[in-house]
Amino acid sequence: MEPKIPLPIAFLLVCYIALTDIIGIILVIFALDDFWIIDLLTFPVTQLYFRMKGIGAEYDLSMNLLELIPYVGALPLRTIGVLMVIYADRHPESQVAQKIQAVAAKMPIKKSVPAKPK
């Protein structure tokens, strides 16, 4: 089965998220706060991309939520979450991928119903 995330996109996505994690770590070292600006720049990017590709991004979502906890957010959790989703996409036979697919199958999918003409 072909991976849904192409290798160049995976590379660019990991570089972008890792760069924002490094910036967050540097800010914590200097006792500064980003006021969730980095979270606002990364969370929609990863979630929208993974959802548009039809990939269960629960690991990425959970890591992004952990980033909101003070001082825990200084860890590179976003990068780990993205790498876990990419790994699961590239290795669908692994237990990690099977768990993601099981959770994604339970999630309700809203389908738009066309309006009836009057």
PDB file of C-alpha atoms in Angstrom:
ATOM      1  CA  MET A   1       0.000   0.000   0.000  1.00  0.00           C
ATOM      2  CA  GLU A   2       1.301   3.420  -0.990  1.00  0.00           C
ATOM      3  CA  PRO A   3       1.928   5.900   1.872  1.00  0.00           C
ATOM      4  CA  LYS A   4      -0.443   8.879   1.891  1.00  0.00           C
ATOM      5  CA  ILE A   5       2.299  11.318   2.887  1.00  0.00           C
ATOM      6  CA  PRO A   6       4.947  11.739   0.157  1.00  0.00           C
ATOM      7  CA  LEU A   7       8.547  11.699   1.375  1.00  0.00           C
ATOM      8  CA  PRO A   8       9.366  15.343   0.397  1.00  0.00           C
ATOM      9  CA  ILE A   9       6.242  16.600   2.193  1.00  0.00           C
ATOM     10  CA  ALA A  10       7.078  14.483   5.247  1.00  0.00           C
ATOM     11  CA  PHE A  11      10.585  15.953   5.281  1.00  0.00           C
ATOM     12  CA  LEU A  12       9.323  19.544   4.994  1.00  0.00           C
ATOM     13  CA  LEU A  13       6.652  18.963   7.636  1.00  0.00           C
ATOM     14  CA  VAL A  14       9.141  17.492  10.124  1.00  0.00           C
ATOM     15  CA  CYS A  15      11.615  20.336   9.452  1.00  0.00           C
ATOM     16  CA  TYR A  16       8.939  22.987  10.033  1.00  0.00           C
ATOM     17  CA  ILE A  17       7.673  21.391  13.244  1.00  0.00           C
ATOM     18  CA  ALA A  18      11.202  20.696  14.533  1.00  0.00           C
ATOM     19  CA  LEU A  19      12.183  24.311  13.874  1.00  0.00           C
ATOM     20  CA  THR A  20       9.225  25.584  15.897  1.00  0.00           C
ATOM     21  CA  ASP A  21      10.100  23.152  18.704  1.00  0.00           C
ATOM     22  CA  ILE A  22      13.690  24.432  18.728  1.00  0.00           C
ATOM     23  CA  ILE A  23      12.427  28.019  18.909  1.00  0.00           C
ATOM     24  CA  GLY A  24      10.194  27.018  21.842  1.00  0.00           C
ATOM     25  CA  ILE A  25      13.116  25.388  23.656  1.00  0.00           C
ATOM     26  CA  ILE A  26      15.274  28.489  23.159  1.00  0.00           C
ATOM     27  CA  LEU A  27      12.491  30.684  24.538  1.00  0.00           C
ATOM     28  CA  VAL A  28      12.219  28.495  27.659  1.00  0.00           C
ATOM     29  CA  ILE A  29      15.998  28.617  28.168  1.00  0.00           C
ATOM     30  CA  PHE A  30      15.807  32.414  28.266  1.00  0.00           C
ATOM     31  CA  ALA A  31      12.718  32.279  30.530  1.00  0.00           C
ATOM     32  CA  LEU A  32      10.457  33.756  27.867  1.00  0.00           C
ATOM     33  CA  ASP A  33       6.965  32.753  26.872  1.00  0.00           C
ATOM     34  CA  ASP A  34       5.573  32.455  23.362  1.00  0.00           C
ATOM     35  CA  PHE A  35       1.986  33.012  24.549  1.00  0.00           C
ATOM     36  CA  TRP A  36       0.826  30.012  22.478  1.00  0.00           C
ATOM     37  CA  ILE A  37       1.905  31.698  19.245  1.00  0.00           C
ATOM     38  CA  ILE A  38       3.986  28.689  18.225  1.00  0.00           C
ATOM     39  CA  ASP A  39       1.057  26.396  19.010  1.00  0.00           C
ATOM     40  CA  LEU A  40      -1.206  28.507  16.804  1.00  0.00           C
ATOM     41  CA  LEU A  41       1.331  28.306  13.971  1.00  0.00           C
ATOM     42  CA  THR A  42       1.785  24.537  14.109  1.00  0.00           C
ATOM     43  CA  PHE A  43      -1.428  22.899  15.319  1.00  0.00           C
ATOM     44  CA  PRO A  44      -3.649  23.909  12.374  1.00  0.00           C
ATOM     45  CA  VAL A  45      -0.934  23.057   9.835  1.00  0.00           C
ATOM     46  CA  THR A  46      -0.498  19.481  10.970  1.00  0.00           C
ATOM     47  CA  GLN A  47      -4.122  18.760  11.796  1.00  0.00           C
ATOM     48  CA  LEU A  48      -5.500  20.189   8.557  1.00  0.00           C
ATOM     49  CA  TYR A  49      -2.913  18.379   6.458  1.00  0.00           C
ATOM     50  CA  PHE A  50      -3.409  15.014   8.141  1.00  0.00           C
ATOM     51  CA  ARG A  51      -7.217  15.349   8.050  1.00  0.00           C
ATOM     52  CA  MET A  52      -7.185  16.327   4.357  1.00  0.00           C
ATOM     53  CA  LYS A  53      -5.055  13.274   3.598  1.00  0.00           C
ATOM     54  CA  GLY A  54      -7.431  11.040   5.554  1.00  0.00           C
ATOM     55  CA  ILE A  55      -4.829   9.996   8.103  1.00  0.00           C
ATOM     56  CA  GLY A  56      -5.739   9.385  11.740  1.00  0.00           C
ATOM     57  CA  ALA A  57      -3.713  12.058  13.521  1.00  0.00           C
ATOM     58  CA  GLU A  58      -4.582  11.164  17.098  1.00  0.00           C
ATOM     59  CA  TYR A  59      -0.934  10.949  18.178  1.00  0.00           C
ATOM     60  CA  ASP A  60      -0.262  14.394  16.764  1.00  0.00           C
ATOM     61  CA  LEU A  61      -3.401  15.761  18.415  1.00  0.00           C
ATOM     62  CA  SER A  62      -2.461  14.319  21.812  1.00  0.00           C
ATOM     63  CA  MET A  63       1.080  15.695  21.590  1.00  0.00           C
ATOM     64  CA  ASN A  64      -0.256  19.132  20.627  1.00  0.00           C
ATOM     65  CA  LEU A  65      -2.525  19.069  23.669  1.00  0.00           C
ATOM     66  CA  LEU A  66       0.406  18.097  25.902  1.00  0.00           C
ATOM     67  CA  GLU A  67       2.275  21.120  24.546  1.00  0.00           C
ATOM     68  CA  LEU A  68      -0.258  23.370  26.290  1.00  0.00           C
ATOM     69  CA  ILE A  69       0.940  22.240  29.739  1.00  0.00           C
ATOM     70  CA  PRO A  70       3.507  24.704  31.113  1.00  0.00           C
ATOM     71  CA  TYR A  71       7.126  23.433  31.076  1.00  0.00           C
ATOM     72  CA  VAL A  72       6.012  20.138  29.520  1.00  0.00           C
ATOM     73  CA  GLY A  73       5.512  22.153  26.345  1.00  0.00           C
ATOM     74  CA  ALA A  74       9.255  22.836  26.279  1.00  0.00           C
ATOM     75  CA  LEU A  75       9.836  19.248  25.180  1.00  0.00           C
ATOM     76  CA  PRO A  76       9.813  18.493  21.429  1.00  0.00           C
ATOM     77  CA  LEU A  77       6.440  16.760  21.663  1.00  0.00           C
ATOM     78  CA  ARG A  78       5.047  18.162  18.409  1.00  0.00           C
ATOM     79  CA  THR A  79       7.956  16.712  16.457  1.00  0.00           C
ATOM     80  CA  ILE A  80       7.477  13.345  18.157  1.00  0.00           C
ATOM     81  CA  GLY A  81       3.756  13.381  17.348  1.00  0.00           C
ATOM     82  CA  VAL A  82       4.340  14.170  13.671  1.00  0.00           C
ATOM     83  CA  LEU A  83       7.028  11.496  13.419  1.00  0.00           C
ATOM     84  CA  MET A  84       4.666   8.945  14.983  1.00  0.00           C
ATOM     85  CA  VAL A  85       1.942   9.731  12.441  1.00  0.00           C
ATOM     86  CA  ILE A  86       4.422   9.559   9.542  1.00  0.00           C
ATOM     87  CA  TYR A  87       5.783   6.254  10.859  1.00  0.00           C
ATOM     88  CA  ALA A  88       2.264   4.853  11.129  1.00  0.00           C
ATOM     89  CA  ASP A  89       1.548   5.983   7.562  1.00  0.00           C
ATOM     90  CA  ARG A  90       4.704   4.332   6.241  1.00  0.00           C
ATOM     91  CA  HIS A  91       4.285   1.112   8.270  1.00  0.00           C
ATOM     92  CA  PRO A  92       0.567   0.216   8.225  1.00  0.00           C
ATOM     93  CA  GLU A  93       1.268  -3.303   9.524  1.00  0.00           C
ATOM     94  CA  SER A  94       2.717  -2.045  12.818  1.00  0.00           C
ATOM     95  CA  GLN A  95       0.747  -1.995  16.070  1.00  0.00           C
ATOM     96  CA  VAL A  96       0.940   1.788  16.204  1.00  0.00           C
ATOM     97  CA  ALA A  97      -0.728   2.084  12.800  1.00  0.00           C
ATOM     98  CA  GLN A  98      -3.387  -0.461  13.708  1.00  0.00           C
ATOM     99  CA  LYS A  99      -4.301   1.499  16.838  1.00  0.00           C
ATOM    100  CA  ILE A 100      -4.535   4.742  14.868  1.00  0.00           C
ATOM    101  CA  GLN A 101      -6.712   3.094  12.227  1.00  0.00           C
ATOM    102  CA  ALA A 102      -8.994   1.582  14.906  1.00  0.00           C
ATOM    103  CA  VAL A 103      -9.518   4.974  16.545  1.00  0.00           C
ATOM    104  CA  ALA A 104     -10.019   6.691  13.189  1.00  0.00           C
ATOM    105  CA  ALA A 105     -12.645   4.099  12.212  1.00  0.00           C
ATOM    106  CA  LYS A 106     -14.664   4.895  15.350  1.00  0.00           C
ATOM    107  CA  MET A 107     -14.708   8.636  14.672  1.00  0.00           C
ATOM    108  CA  PRO A 108     -17.922   9.850  13.067  1.00  0.00           C
ATOM    109  CA  ILE A 109     -17.527  11.452   9.677  1.00  0.00           C
ATOM    110  CA  LYS A 110     -19.920  14.255   8.857  1.00  0.00           C
ATOM    111  CA  LYS A 111     -21.111  14.266   5.284  1.00  0.00           C
ATOM    112  CA  SER A 112     -22.853  17.264   3.865  1.00  0.00           C
ATOM    113  CA  VAL A 113     -26.332  16.632   2.562  1.00  0.00           C
ATOM    114  CA  PRO A 114     -27.365  18.771  -0.382  1.00  0.00           C
ATOM    115  CA  ALA A 115     -30.293  21.058   0.278  1.00  0.00           C
ATOM    116  CA  LYS A 116     -33.571  20.090  -1.351  1.00  0.00           C
ATOM    117  CA  PRO A 117     -34.800  22.571  -3.936  1.00  0.00           C
ATOM    118  CA  LYS A 118     -38.117  24.210  -3.147  1.00  0.00           C
TER     119      LYS A 118
END
